[in-house]
């Protein structure tokens, strides 16, 4: 994650600054449960009542083809639902406490010569990077926020947008295949529409036709967004309307970036390998043997004998000590006169 002025989440990756647990709301799981039920249930009925006749009278490749498309659709659906969309960890409570009151609402950064504003998030307590937005449903700041999809019960951001886009493409293809092959079955059984197989096939066709228009429309909308290098949030809010989009790289490069770029890193819940370092205090320094002492002296570049080294150091020490001591007092003058005894002189 690039660093921006003002500080991004300072609690560390996977640290205690993660988002607080959200309250359990069962209503949020109704759309995703309905989508899963319609997708898996309708496909299962199609395999049980329609595919046997298609495999026997038209081609045995048809059930295999539909199964591959269905598994690819289901895999992308699960990835878009359960993958972290790119949530930024929140800052610590004590971090930037003063900046929360003093910081300006916006800061600008230059991207390809274009000024882009970064907004201060009062909930997460940092400046949101470009293209980042705070989701009101998940209550988190998401990198390259596109939108919050209730049908997958997750935000669509930088890390899972690829799987969401592939899910739309594969789901549109799967709906067209189910409706088309079901229509073939019905046309060959026009005289037997009262049978259970024909009734189930027509019911699956009705479900496919009901979801085809909104799914195909949403797929086309995201194809245009990918080609133009925009997100749903930027398109709806008109962020670059009448201006230049600094994030676009051209139609081909935008598509290749969405489909072929490496997976973005995850900022929440990463585990770090903690390495323990043992610090040994100086007073626990091991004692050196005579051989180790000689080797250490030689490694220091001293080529003289160890005894001469010691004598030289002791001589230097004595000279330094003699230089530090006070000078002796001068000798007393001799006041004796020649020819007089010592007692008389005194």
PDB file of C-alpha atoms in Angstrom, residues 9-319:
ATOM      1  CA  UNK A   9      -4.077   3.383   9.012  1.00  0.00           C
ATOM      2  CA  UNK A  10      -1.413   3.349  11.654  1.00  0.00           C
ATOM      3  CA  UNK A  11      -2.585   0.418  13.711  1.00  0.00           C
ATOM      4  CA  UNK A  12      -0.466  -1.954  11.686  1.00  0.00           C
ATOM      5  CA  UNK A  13      -1.548  -4.735   9.425  1.00  0.00           C
ATOM      6  CA  UNK A  14      -3.688  -7.230  11.217  1.00  0.00           C
ATOM      7  CA  UNK A  15      -3.155  -5.424  14.527  1.00  0.00           C
ATOM      8  CA  UNK A  16      -5.629  -4.275  17.126  1.00  0.00           C
ATOM      9  CA  UNK A  17      -6.784  -1.447  14.895  1.00  0.00           C
ATOM     10  CA  UNK A  18      -9.118  -3.706  12.938  1.00  0.00           C
ATOM     11  CA  UNK A  19     -12.721  -2.797  12.362  1.00  0.00           C
ATOM     12  CA  UNK A  20     -15.128  -3.490  15.220  1.00  0.00           C
ATOM     13  CA  UNK A  21     -17.440  -6.481  14.810  1.00  0.00           C
ATOM     14  CA  UNK A  22     -20.614  -5.677  12.944  1.00  0.00           C
ATOM     15  CA  UNK A  23     -23.986  -6.541  14.487  1.00  0.00           C
ATOM     16  CA  UNK A  24     -25.716  -9.563  13.059  1.00  0.00           C
ATOM     17  CA  UNK A  25     -28.557  -8.561  10.735  1.00  0.00           C
ATOM     18  CA  UNK A  26     -30.396 -11.492   9.118  1.00  0.00           C
ATOM     19  CA  UNK A  27     -31.971  -9.249   6.465  1.00  0.00           C
ATOM     20  CA  UNK A  28     -28.565  -8.779   4.842  1.00  0.00           C
ATOM     21  CA  UNK A  29     -28.404 -12.479   3.977  1.00  0.00           C
ATOM     22  CA  UNK A  30     -31.761 -12.633   2.190  1.00  0.00           C
ATOM     23  CA  UNK A  31     -30.555 -11.406  -1.260  1.00  0.00           C
ATOM     24  CA  UNK A  32     -27.443 -13.608  -1.337  1.00  0.00           C
ATOM     25  CA  UNK A  33     -29.459 -16.635  -0.167  1.00  0.00           C
ATOM     26  CA  UNK A  34     -32.081 -16.033  -2.851  1.00  0.00           C
ATOM     27  CA  UNK A  35     -29.412 -15.650  -5.550  1.00  0.00           C
ATOM     28  CA  UNK A  36     -27.712 -18.884  -4.487  1.00  0.00           C
ATOM     29  CA  UNK A  37     -31.021 -20.759  -4.374  1.00  0.00           C
ATOM     30  CA  UNK A  38     -32.101 -19.625  -7.839  1.00  0.00           C
ATOM     31  CA  UNK A  39     -28.700 -20.324  -9.373  1.00  0.00           C
ATOM     32  CA  UNK A  40     -28.097 -23.751  -7.887  1.00  0.00           C
ATOM     33  CA  UNK A  41     -31.735 -24.865  -7.847  1.00  0.00           C
ATOM     34  CA  UNK A  42     -32.595 -23.903 -11.422  1.00  0.00           C
ATOM     35  CA  UNK A  43     -29.379 -25.433 -12.763  1.00  0.00           C
ATOM     36  CA  UNK A  44     -30.002 -28.667 -10.858  1.00  0.00           C
ATOM     37  CA  UNK A  45     -33.515 -28.967 -12.288  1.00  0.00           C
ATOM     38  CA  UNK A  46     -32.159 -28.304 -15.770  1.00  0.00           C
ATOM     39  CA  UNK A  47     -29.586 -31.083 -15.371  1.00  0.00           C
ATOM     40  CA  UNK A  48     -32.155 -33.555 -14.059  1.00  0.00           C
ATOM     41  CA  UNK A  49     -35.056 -32.954 -16.472  1.00  0.00           C
ATOM     42  CA  UNK A  50     -33.623 -31.441 -19.662  1.00  0.00           C
ATOM     43  CA  UNK A  51     -30.002 -32.492 -20.084  1.00  0.00           C
ATOM     44  CA  UNK A  52     -30.690 -36.265 -20.430  1.00  0.00           C
ATOM     45  CA  UNK A  53     -32.707 -35.687 -23.607  1.00  0.00           C
ATOM     46  CA  UNK A  54     -30.164 -33.175 -24.965  1.00  0.00           C
ATOM     47  CA  UNK A  55     -27.330 -35.609 -24.334  1.00  0.00           C
ATOM     48  CA  UNK A  56     -29.157 -38.496 -26.022  1.00  0.00           C
ATOM     49  CA  UNK A  57     -30.680 -36.848 -29.086  1.00  0.00           C
ATOM     50  CA  UNK A  58     -28.453 -33.818 -29.813  1.00  0.00           C
ATOM     51  CA  UNK A  59     -24.925 -34.135 -28.339  1.00  0.00           C
ATOM     52  CA  UNK A  60     -23.253 -35.484 -25.238  1.00  0.00           C
ATOM     53  CA  UNK A  61     -21.007 -32.432 -25.075  1.00  0.00           C
ATOM     54  CA  UNK A  62     -23.892 -30.127 -24.083  1.00  0.00           C
ATOM     55  CA  UNK A  63     -24.201 -31.282 -20.430  1.00  0.00           C
ATOM     56  CA  UNK A  64     -20.407 -31.115 -20.032  1.00  0.00           C
ATOM     57  CA  UNK A  65     -20.301 -27.602 -21.472  1.00  0.00           C
ATOM     58  CA  UNK A  66     -23.124 -26.391 -19.226  1.00  0.00           C
ATOM     59  CA  UNK A  67     -21.489 -28.022 -16.185  1.00  0.00           C
ATOM     60  CA  UNK A  68     -18.171 -26.257 -16.865  1.00  0.00           C
ATOM     61  CA  UNK A  69     -19.857 -22.864 -17.252  1.00  0.00           C
ATOM     62  CA  UNK A  70     -21.910 -23.438 -14.110  1.00  0.00           C
ATOM     63  CA  UNK A  71     -18.890 -24.417 -11.996  1.00  0.00           C
ATOM     64  CA  UNK A  72     -16.944 -21.414 -13.278  1.00  0.00           C
ATOM     65  CA  UNK A  73     -19.877 -19.153 -12.405  1.00  0.00           C
ATOM     66  CA  UNK A  74     -20.246 -20.656  -8.943  1.00  0.00           C
ATOM     67  CA  UNK A  75     -16.495 -20.369  -8.243  1.00  0.00           C
ATOM     68  CA  UNK A  76     -16.411 -16.676  -9.143  1.00  0.00           C
ATOM     69  CA  UNK A  77     -19.560 -16.090  -7.121  1.00  0.00           C
ATOM     70  CA  UNK A  78     -17.920 -17.619  -4.030  1.00  0.00           C
ATOM     71  CA  UNK A  79     -14.720 -15.629  -4.561  1.00  0.00           C
ATOM     72  CA  UNK A  80     -16.618 -12.352  -4.867  1.00  0.00           C
ATOM     73  CA  UNK A  81     -18.664 -13.199  -1.768  1.00  0.00           C
ATOM     74  CA  UNK A  82     -16.034 -14.436   0.669  1.00  0.00           C
ATOM     75  CA  UNK A  83     -12.888 -12.565  -0.441  1.00  0.00           C
ATOM     76  CA  UNK A  84     -11.644  -9.468   1.354  1.00  0.00           C
ATOM     77  CA  UNK A  85     -12.368  -6.587  -1.056  1.00  0.00           C
ATOM     78  CA  UNK A  86      -9.373  -4.560   0.178  1.00  0.00           C
ATOM     79  CA  UNK A  87     -10.367  -3.175   3.581  1.00  0.00           C
ATOM     80  CA  UNK A  88      -7.937  -0.730   5.154  1.00  0.00           C
ATOM     81  CA  UNK A  89      -7.283  -1.218   8.900  1.00  0.00           C
ATOM     82  CA  UNK A  90      -8.355   1.618  11.127  1.00  0.00           C
ATOM     83  CA  UNK A  91      -5.956   3.813  13.053  1.00  0.00           C
ATOM     84  CA  UNK A  92      -5.464   3.389  16.764  1.00  0.00           C
ATOM     85  CA  UNK A  93      -7.662   5.376  19.119  1.00  0.00           C
ATOM     86  CA  UNK A  94      -4.705   7.327  20.500  1.00  0.00           C
ATOM     87  CA  UNK A  95      -3.090   7.810  17.112  1.00  0.00           C
ATOM     88  CA  UNK A  96      -3.766  11.107  15.332  1.00  0.00           C
ATOM     89  CA  UNK A  97      -6.073  12.164  18.165  1.00  0.00           C
ATOM     90  CA  UNK A  98      -5.040  15.777  17.779  1.00  0.00           C
ATOM     91  CA  UNK A  99      -4.998  15.554  13.990  1.00  0.00           C
ATOM     92  CA  UNK A 100      -8.614  14.444  14.054  1.00  0.00           C
ATOM     93  CA  UNK A 101      -9.555  17.969  15.143  1.00  0.00           C
ATOM     94  CA  UNK A 102      -6.874  19.966  13.364  1.00  0.00           C
ATOM     95  CA  UNK A 103      -6.593  18.117  10.053  1.00  0.00           C
ATOM     96  CA  UNK A 104      -8.200  19.719   7.006  1.00  0.00           C
ATOM     97  CA  UNK A 105     -11.041  17.901   5.336  1.00  0.00           C
ATOM     98  CA  UNK A 106      -9.153  17.363   2.072  1.00  0.00           C
ATOM     99  CA  UNK A 107      -5.584  16.920   0.929  1.00  0.00           C
ATOM    100  CA  UNK A 108      -4.424  16.768  -2.666  1.00  0.00           C
ATOM    101  CA  UNK A 109      -1.917  14.486  -4.358  1.00  0.00           C
ATOM    102  CA  UNK A 110      -0.654  14.619  -7.921  1.00  0.00           C
ATOM    103  CA  UNK A 111      -1.219  11.574 -10.134  1.00  0.00           C
ATOM    104  CA  UNK A 112       0.106  11.846 -13.695  1.00  0.00           C
ATOM    105  CA  UNK A 113       0.075  15.595 -13.461  1.00  0.00           C
ATOM    106  CA  UNK A 114      -3.552  15.737 -12.250  1.00  0.00           C
ATOM    107  CA  UNK A 115      -4.557  16.900  -8.779  1.00  0.00           C
ATOM    108  CA  UNK A 116      -6.656  14.292  -6.933  1.00  0.00           C
ATOM    109  CA  UNK A 117      -8.265  15.000  -3.554  1.00  0.00           C
ATOM    110  CA  UNK A 118      -7.998  12.695  -0.546  1.00  0.00           C
ATOM    111  CA  UNK A 119     -10.753  13.048   2.036  1.00  0.00           C
ATOM    112  CA  UNK A 120     -10.297  12.678   5.773  1.00  0.00           C
ATOM    113  CA  UNK A 121     -12.301   9.735   7.153  1.00  0.00           C
ATOM    114  CA  UNK A 122     -13.495  10.562  10.656  1.00  0.00           C
ATOM    115  CA  UNK A 123     -14.456   6.928  11.284  1.00  0.00           C
ATOM    116  CA  UNK A 124     -11.200   5.250  10.264  1.00  0.00           C
ATOM    117  CA  UNK A 125      -9.114   8.345  11.198  1.00  0.00           C
ATOM    118  CA  UNK A 126      -6.892   8.667   8.126  1.00  0.00           C
ATOM    119  CA  UNK A 127      -6.893  10.260   4.701  1.00  0.00           C
ATOM    120  CA  UNK A 128      -8.498   7.949   2.191  1.00  0.00           C
ATOM    121  CA  UNK A 129      -6.196   7.053  -0.701  1.00  0.00           C
ATOM    122  CA  UNK A 130      -7.375   7.905  -4.230  1.00  0.00           C
ATOM    123  CA  UNK A 131     -10.364   5.801  -5.385  1.00  0.00           C
ATOM    124  CA  UNK A 132     -10.960   4.682  -1.801  1.00  0.00           C
ATOM    125  CA  UNK A 133     -14.365   5.205  -0.207  1.00  0.00           C
ATOM    126  CA  UNK A 134     -16.076   4.366   3.060  1.00  0.00           C
ATOM    127  CA  UNK A 135     -18.898   1.839   2.690  1.00  0.00           C
ATOM    128  CA  UNK A 136     -21.911   2.771   4.770  1.00  0.00           C
ATOM    129  CA  UNK A 137     -23.109  -0.849   4.892  1.00  0.00           C
ATOM    130  CA  UNK A 138     -19.855  -2.550   5.878  1.00  0.00           C
ATOM    131  CA  UNK A 139     -18.579   0.535   7.772  1.00  0.00           C
ATOM    132  CA  UNK A 140     -15.075   0.125   6.324  1.00  0.00           C
ATOM    133  CA  UNK A 141     -12.816   2.002   3.926  1.00  0.00           C
ATOM    134  CA  UNK A 142     -12.316  -0.136   0.811  1.00  0.00           C
ATOM    135  CA  UNK A 143      -9.503   0.295  -1.693  1.00  0.00           C
ATOM    136  CA  UNK A 144     -10.718   1.080  -5.237  1.00  0.00           C
ATOM    137  CA  UNK A 145     -14.290   0.962  -3.981  1.00  0.00           C
ATOM    138  CA  UNK A 146     -16.766   0.081  -6.743  1.00  0.00           C
ATOM    139  CA  UNK A 147     -20.047  -0.521  -4.908  1.00  0.00           C
ATOM    140  CA  UNK A 148     -21.668  -2.680  -2.241  1.00  0.00           C
ATOM    141  CA  UNK A 149     -23.484  -5.584  -3.882  1.00  0.00           C
ATOM    142  CA  UNK A 150     -26.319  -7.067  -1.787  1.00  0.00           C
ATOM    143  CA  UNK A 151     -26.493 -10.135  -4.063  1.00  0.00           C
ATOM    144  CA  UNK A 152     -23.034 -11.246  -2.933  1.00  0.00           C
ATOM    145  CA  UNK A 153     -23.315  -9.583   0.508  1.00  0.00           C
ATOM    146  CA  UNK A 154     -19.929  -7.961   0.142  1.00  0.00           C
ATOM    147  CA  UNK A 155     -18.235  -4.810  -1.076  1.00  0.00           C
ATOM    148  CA  UNK A 156     -16.694  -4.885  -4.517  1.00  0.00           C
ATOM    149  CA  UNK A 157     -13.201  -3.441  -4.370  1.00  0.00           C
ATOM    150  CA  UNK A 158      -9.741  -3.881  -5.740  1.00  0.00           C
ATOM    151  CA  UNK A 159      -9.190  -7.460  -4.591  1.00  0.00           C
ATOM    152  CA  UNK A 160     -12.472  -9.055  -5.679  1.00  0.00           C
ATOM    153  CA  UNK A 161     -13.628  -6.894  -8.612  1.00  0.00           C
ATOM    154  CA  UNK A 162     -12.054  -9.311 -11.099  1.00  0.00           C
ATOM    155  CA  UNK A 163     -14.096 -12.220  -9.763  1.00  0.00           C
ATOM    156  CA  UNK A 164     -17.262 -10.140  -9.677  1.00  0.00           C
ATOM    157  CA  UNK A 165     -16.738  -9.113 -13.307  1.00  0.00           C
ATOM    158  CA  UNK A 166     -16.062 -12.722 -14.378  1.00  0.00           C
ATOM    159  CA  UNK A 167     -19.127 -13.807 -12.408  1.00  0.00           C
ATOM    160  CA  UNK A 168     -21.314 -11.425 -14.403  1.00  0.00           C
ATOM    161  CA  UNK A 169     -19.859 -12.592 -17.715  1.00  0.00           C
ATOM    162  CA  UNK A 170     -20.190 -16.284 -16.907  1.00  0.00           C
ATOM    163  CA  UNK A 171     -23.671 -15.855 -15.400  1.00  0.00           C
ATOM    164  CA  UNK A 172     -24.911 -14.094 -18.523  1.00  0.00           C
ATOM    165  CA  UNK A 173     -23.479 -16.895 -20.661  1.00  0.00           C
ATOM    166  CA  UNK A 174     -25.018 -19.548 -18.407  1.00  0.00           C
ATOM    167  CA  UNK A 175     -28.454 -17.918 -18.529  1.00  0.00           C
ATOM    168  CA  UNK A 176     -28.324 -17.718 -22.319  1.00  0.00           C
ATOM    169  CA  UNK A 177     -27.288 -21.381 -22.567  1.00  0.00           C
ATOM    170  CA  UNK A 178     -30.028 -22.597 -20.232  1.00  0.00           C
ATOM    171  CA  UNK A 179     -32.693 -20.560 -21.998  1.00  0.00           C
ATOM    172  CA  UNK A 180     -31.484 -21.552 -25.473  1.00  0.00           C
ATOM    173  CA  UNK A 181     -31.202 -25.293 -24.845  1.00  0.00           C
ATOM    174  CA  UNK A 182     -34.474 -25.261 -22.939  1.00  0.00           C
ATOM    175  CA  UNK A 183     -36.140 -23.646 -25.931  1.00  0.00           C
ATOM    176  CA  UNK A 184     -34.741 -26.417 -28.144  1.00  0.00           C
ATOM    177  CA  UNK A 185     -36.252 -29.002 -25.819  1.00  0.00           C
ATOM    178  CA  UNK A 186     -39.649 -27.296 -25.803  1.00  0.00           C
ATOM    179  CA  UNK A 187     -39.745 -26.960 -29.594  1.00  0.00           C
ATOM    180  CA  UNK A 188     -39.098 -30.695 -29.967  1.00  0.00           C
ATOM    181  CA  UNK A 189     -41.837 -31.523 -27.447  1.00  0.00           C
ATOM    182  CA  UNK A 190     -44.618 -29.192 -28.552  1.00  0.00           C
ATOM    183  CA  UNK A 191     -47.086 -32.048 -28.430  1.00  0.00           C
ATOM    184  CA  UNK A 192     -46.008 -33.114 -24.938  1.00  0.00           C
ATOM    185  CA  UNK A 193     -45.995 -29.872 -22.978  1.00  0.00           C
ATOM    186  CA  UNK A 194     -48.144 -31.401 -20.235  1.00  0.00           C
ATOM    187  CA  UNK A 195     -45.388 -33.800 -19.163  1.00  0.00           C
ATOM    188  CA  UNK A 196     -43.329 -33.055 -15.981  1.00  0.00           C
ATOM    189  CA  UNK A 197     -40.099 -32.733 -17.945  1.00  0.00           C
ATOM    190  CA  UNK A 198     -41.542 -30.109 -20.259  1.00  0.00           C
ATOM    191  CA  UNK A 199     -43.197 -28.226 -17.387  1.00  0.00           C
ATOM    192  CA  UNK A 200     -39.961 -28.097 -15.386  1.00  0.00           C
ATOM    193  CA  UNK A 201     -38.031 -26.993 -18.472  1.00  0.00           C
ATOM    194  CA  UNK A 202     -40.459 -24.140 -19.120  1.00  0.00           C
ATOM    195  CA  UNK A 203     -40.258 -23.103 -15.456  1.00  0.00           C
ATOM    196  CA  UNK A 204     -36.456 -22.955 -15.651  1.00  0.00           C
ATOM    197  CA  UNK A 205     -36.767 -20.947 -18.866  1.00  0.00           C
ATOM    198  CA  UNK A 206     -39.041 -18.453 -17.111  1.00  0.00           C
ATOM    199  CA  UNK A 207     -36.513 -17.998 -14.300  1.00  0.00           C
ATOM    200  CA  UNK A 208     -33.684 -17.565 -16.812  1.00  0.00           C
ATOM    201  CA  UNK A 209     -35.682 -15.048 -18.839  1.00  0.00           C
ATOM    202  CA  UNK A 210     -36.642 -13.143 -15.711  1.00  0.00           C
ATOM    203  CA  UNK A 211     -33.009 -12.654 -14.637  1.00  0.00           C
ATOM    204  CA  UNK A 212     -31.545 -12.232 -18.110  1.00  0.00           C
ATOM    205  CA  UNK A 213     -32.475  -8.565 -18.619  1.00  0.00           C
ATOM    206  CA  UNK A 214     -31.029  -7.138 -15.358  1.00  0.00           C
ATOM    207  CA  UNK A 215     -27.965  -9.404 -15.397  1.00  0.00           C
ATOM    208  CA  UNK A 216     -27.174  -8.681 -19.032  1.00  0.00           C
ATOM    209  CA  UNK A 217     -27.691  -4.957 -18.482  1.00  0.00           C
ATOM    210  CA  UNK A 218     -25.385  -4.944 -15.457  1.00  0.00           C
ATOM    211  CA  UNK A 219     -22.788  -6.945 -17.395  1.00  0.00           C
ATOM    212  CA  UNK A 220     -22.827  -4.476 -20.267  1.00  0.00           C
ATOM    213  CA  UNK A 221     -22.540  -1.572 -17.844  1.00  0.00           C
ATOM    214  CA  UNK A 222     -19.434  -3.046 -16.220  1.00  0.00           C
ATOM    215  CA  UNK A 223     -17.893  -3.857 -19.602  1.00  0.00           C
ATOM    216  CA  UNK A 224     -18.107  -0.151 -20.441  1.00  0.00           C
ATOM    217  CA  UNK A 225     -16.654   0.780 -17.038  1.00  0.00           C
ATOM    218  CA  UNK A 226     -13.727  -1.609 -17.438  1.00  0.00           C
ATOM    219  CA  UNK A 227     -12.983  -0.329 -20.936  1.00  0.00           C
ATOM    220  CA  UNK A 228     -13.015   3.281 -19.695  1.00  0.00           C
ATOM    221  CA  UNK A 229     -11.046   2.567 -16.512  1.00  0.00           C
ATOM    222  CA  UNK A 230     -13.704   3.748 -14.068  1.00  0.00           C
ATOM    223  CA  UNK A 231     -15.532   2.362 -11.082  1.00  0.00           C
ATOM    224  CA  UNK A 232     -19.259   2.397 -10.409  1.00  0.00           C
ATOM    225  CA  UNK A 233     -18.785   4.916  -7.611  1.00  0.00           C
ATOM    226  CA  UNK A 234     -16.880   7.289  -9.924  1.00  0.00           C
ATOM    227  CA  UNK A 235     -19.435   6.883 -12.696  1.00  0.00           C
ATOM    228  CA  UNK A 236     -22.465   7.473 -10.470  1.00  0.00           C
ATOM    229  CA  UNK A 237     -20.988  10.445  -8.611  1.00  0.00           C
ATOM    230  CA  UNK A 238     -19.596  11.953 -11.820  1.00  0.00           C
ATOM    231  CA  UNK A 239     -16.141  12.363 -10.345  1.00  0.00           C
ATOM    232  CA  UNK A 240     -14.311  12.727 -13.664  1.00  0.00           C
ATOM    233  CA  UNK A 241     -17.218  14.072 -15.672  1.00  0.00           C
ATOM    234  CA  UNK A 242     -15.928  16.837 -17.900  1.00  0.00           C
ATOM    235  CA  UNK A 243     -12.338  16.201 -16.790  1.00  0.00           C
ATOM    236  CA  UNK A 244      -9.468  13.803 -17.320  1.00  0.00           C
ATOM    237  CA  UNK A 245      -9.364  10.423 -15.584  1.00  0.00           C
ATOM    238  CA  UNK A 246      -5.787   9.897 -14.317  1.00  0.00           C
ATOM    239  CA  UNK A 247      -6.365   6.173 -13.710  1.00  0.00           C
ATOM    240  CA  UNK A 248      -7.227   5.104 -17.253  1.00  0.00           C
ATOM    241  CA  UNK A 249      -4.550   3.420 -19.371  1.00  0.00           C
ATOM    242  CA  UNK A 250      -6.446   2.882 -22.585  1.00  0.00           C
ATOM    243  CA  UNK A 251      -9.118   0.330 -23.441  1.00  0.00           C
ATOM    244  CA  UNK A 252      -6.849  -2.697 -23.932  1.00  0.00           C
ATOM    245  CA  UNK A 253      -4.648  -1.989 -20.917  1.00  0.00           C
ATOM    246  CA  UNK A 254      -7.667  -1.364 -18.704  1.00  0.00           C
ATOM    247  CA  UNK A 255      -9.121  -4.759 -19.595  1.00  0.00           C
ATOM    248  CA  UNK A 256      -5.777  -6.526 -19.149  1.00  0.00           C
ATOM    249  CA  UNK A 257      -5.301  -4.789 -15.790  1.00  0.00           C
ATOM    250  CA  UNK A 258      -8.639  -6.069 -14.496  1.00  0.00           C
ATOM    251  CA  UNK A 259      -8.207  -9.627 -15.786  1.00  0.00           C
ATOM    252  CA  UNK A 260      -4.444 -10.254 -15.688  1.00  0.00           C
ATOM    253  CA  UNK A 261      -2.940  -8.025 -12.993  1.00  0.00           C
ATOM    254  CA  UNK A 262      -1.421  -9.712  -9.907  1.00  0.00           C
ATOM    255  CA  UNK A 263      -3.551 -10.107  -6.828  1.00  0.00           C
ATOM    256  CA  UNK A 264      -3.507  -7.065  -4.566  1.00  0.00           C
ATOM    257  CA  UNK A 265      -2.183  -7.593  -1.021  1.00  0.00           C
ATOM    258  CA  UNK A 266      -4.466  -8.054   1.923  1.00  0.00           C
ATOM    259  CA  UNK A 267      -4.265  -5.477   4.698  1.00  0.00           C
ATOM    260  CA  UNK A 268      -6.405  -7.183   7.331  1.00  0.00           C
ATOM    261  CA  UNK A 269      -5.639 -10.376   9.227  1.00  0.00           C
ATOM    262  CA  UNK A 270      -2.120 -10.998   7.933  1.00  0.00           C
ATOM    263  CA  UNK A 271       0.184 -13.071  10.102  1.00  0.00           C
ATOM    264  CA  UNK A 272       3.757 -11.966  10.665  1.00  0.00           C
ATOM    265  CA  UNK A 273       6.634 -14.274  11.579  1.00  0.00           C
ATOM    266  CA  UNK A 274       7.937 -12.830  14.806  1.00  0.00           C
ATOM    267  CA  UNK A 275      11.651 -13.402  15.268  1.00  0.00           C
ATOM    268  CA  UNK A 276      12.979 -13.494  18.837  1.00  0.00           C
ATOM    269  CA  UNK A 277      16.328 -11.823  19.383  1.00  0.00           C
ATOM    270  CA  UNK A 278      18.317 -12.654  22.496  1.00  0.00           C
ATOM    271  CA  UNK A 279      20.291  -9.689  23.803  1.00  0.00           C
ATOM    272  CA  UNK A 280      23.252 -10.577  26.006  1.00  0.00           C
ATOM    273  CA  UNK A 281      24.261  -7.844  28.498  1.00  0.00           C
ATOM    274  CA  UNK A 282      27.921  -6.807  28.659  1.00  0.00           C
ATOM    275  CA  UNK A 283      28.403  -8.224  32.164  1.00  0.00           C
ATOM    276  CA  UNK A 284      27.586 -11.703  30.848  1.00  0.00           C
ATOM    277  CA  UNK A 285      30.387 -11.622  28.285  1.00  0.00           C
ATOM    278  CA  UNK A 286      32.081 -15.042  28.157  1.00  0.00           C
ATOM    279  CA  UNK A 287      35.661 -15.348  29.341  1.00  0.00           C
ATOM    280  CA  UNK A 288      38.362 -15.790  26.723  1.00  0.00           C
ATOM    281  CA  UNK A 289      41.056 -18.444  26.856  1.00  0.00           C
ATOM    282  CA  UNK A 290      44.728 -17.763  26.170  1.00  0.00           C
ATOM    283  CA  UNK A 291      44.455 -19.064  22.591  1.00  0.00           C
ATOM    284  CA  UNK A 292      41.374 -16.938  21.896  1.00  0.00           C
ATOM    285  CA  UNK A 293      43.096 -13.901  23.381  1.00  0.00           C
ATOM    286  CA  UNK A 294      46.160 -14.382  21.157  1.00  0.00           C
ATOM    287  CA  UNK A 295      43.933 -14.824  18.081  1.00  0.00           C
ATOM    288  CA  UNK A 296      41.985 -11.704  18.968  1.00  0.00           C
ATOM    289  CA  UNK A 297      45.187  -9.703  19.382  1.00  0.00           C
ATOM    290  CA  UNK A 298      46.453 -10.899  16.013  1.00  0.00           C
ATOM    291  CA  UNK A 299      43.100 -10.104  14.351  1.00  0.00           C
ATOM    292  CA  UNK A 300      43.358  -6.529  15.644  1.00  0.00           C
ATOM    293  CA  UNK A 301      46.534  -6.019  13.630  1.00  0.00           C
ATOM    294  CA  UNK A 302      49.012  -6.087  16.523  1.00  0.00           C
ATOM    295  CA  UNK A 303      52.016  -8.147  15.375  1.00  0.00           C
ATOM    296  CA  UNK A 304      54.268  -7.668  18.448  1.00  0.00           C
ATOM    297  CA  UNK A 305      54.624 -10.163  21.225  1.00  0.00           C
ATOM    298  CA  UNK A 306      51.929 -10.158  23.826  1.00  0.00           C
ATOM    299  CA  UNK A 307      54.459  -9.671  26.659  1.00  0.00           C
ATOM    300  CA  UNK A 308      56.078  -6.715  24.935  1.00  0.00           C
ATOM    301  CA  UNK A 309      52.662  -5.311  24.356  1.00  0.00           C
ATOM    302  CA  UNK A 310      51.859  -5.672  28.001  1.00  0.00           C
ATOM    303  CA  UNK A 311      55.185  -4.103  29.055  1.00  0.00           C
ATOM    304  CA  UNK A 312      54.721  -1.240  26.678  1.00  0.00           C
ATOM    305  CA  UNK A 313      51.210  -0.636  27.963  1.00  0.00           C
ATOM    306  CA  UNK A 314      52.407  -0.823  31.564  1.00  0.00           C
ATOM    307  CA  UNK A 315      55.222   1.660  30.784  1.00  0.00           C
ATOM    308  CA  UNK A 316      52.768   4.027  29.179  1.00  0.00           C
ATOM    309  CA  UNK A 317      50.533   3.681  32.200  1.00  0.00           C
ATOM    310  CA  UNK A 318      53.374   4.467  34.581  1.00  0.00           C
ATOM    311  CA  UNK A 319      54.356   7.534  32.558  1.00  0.00           C
TER     312      UNK A 319
END
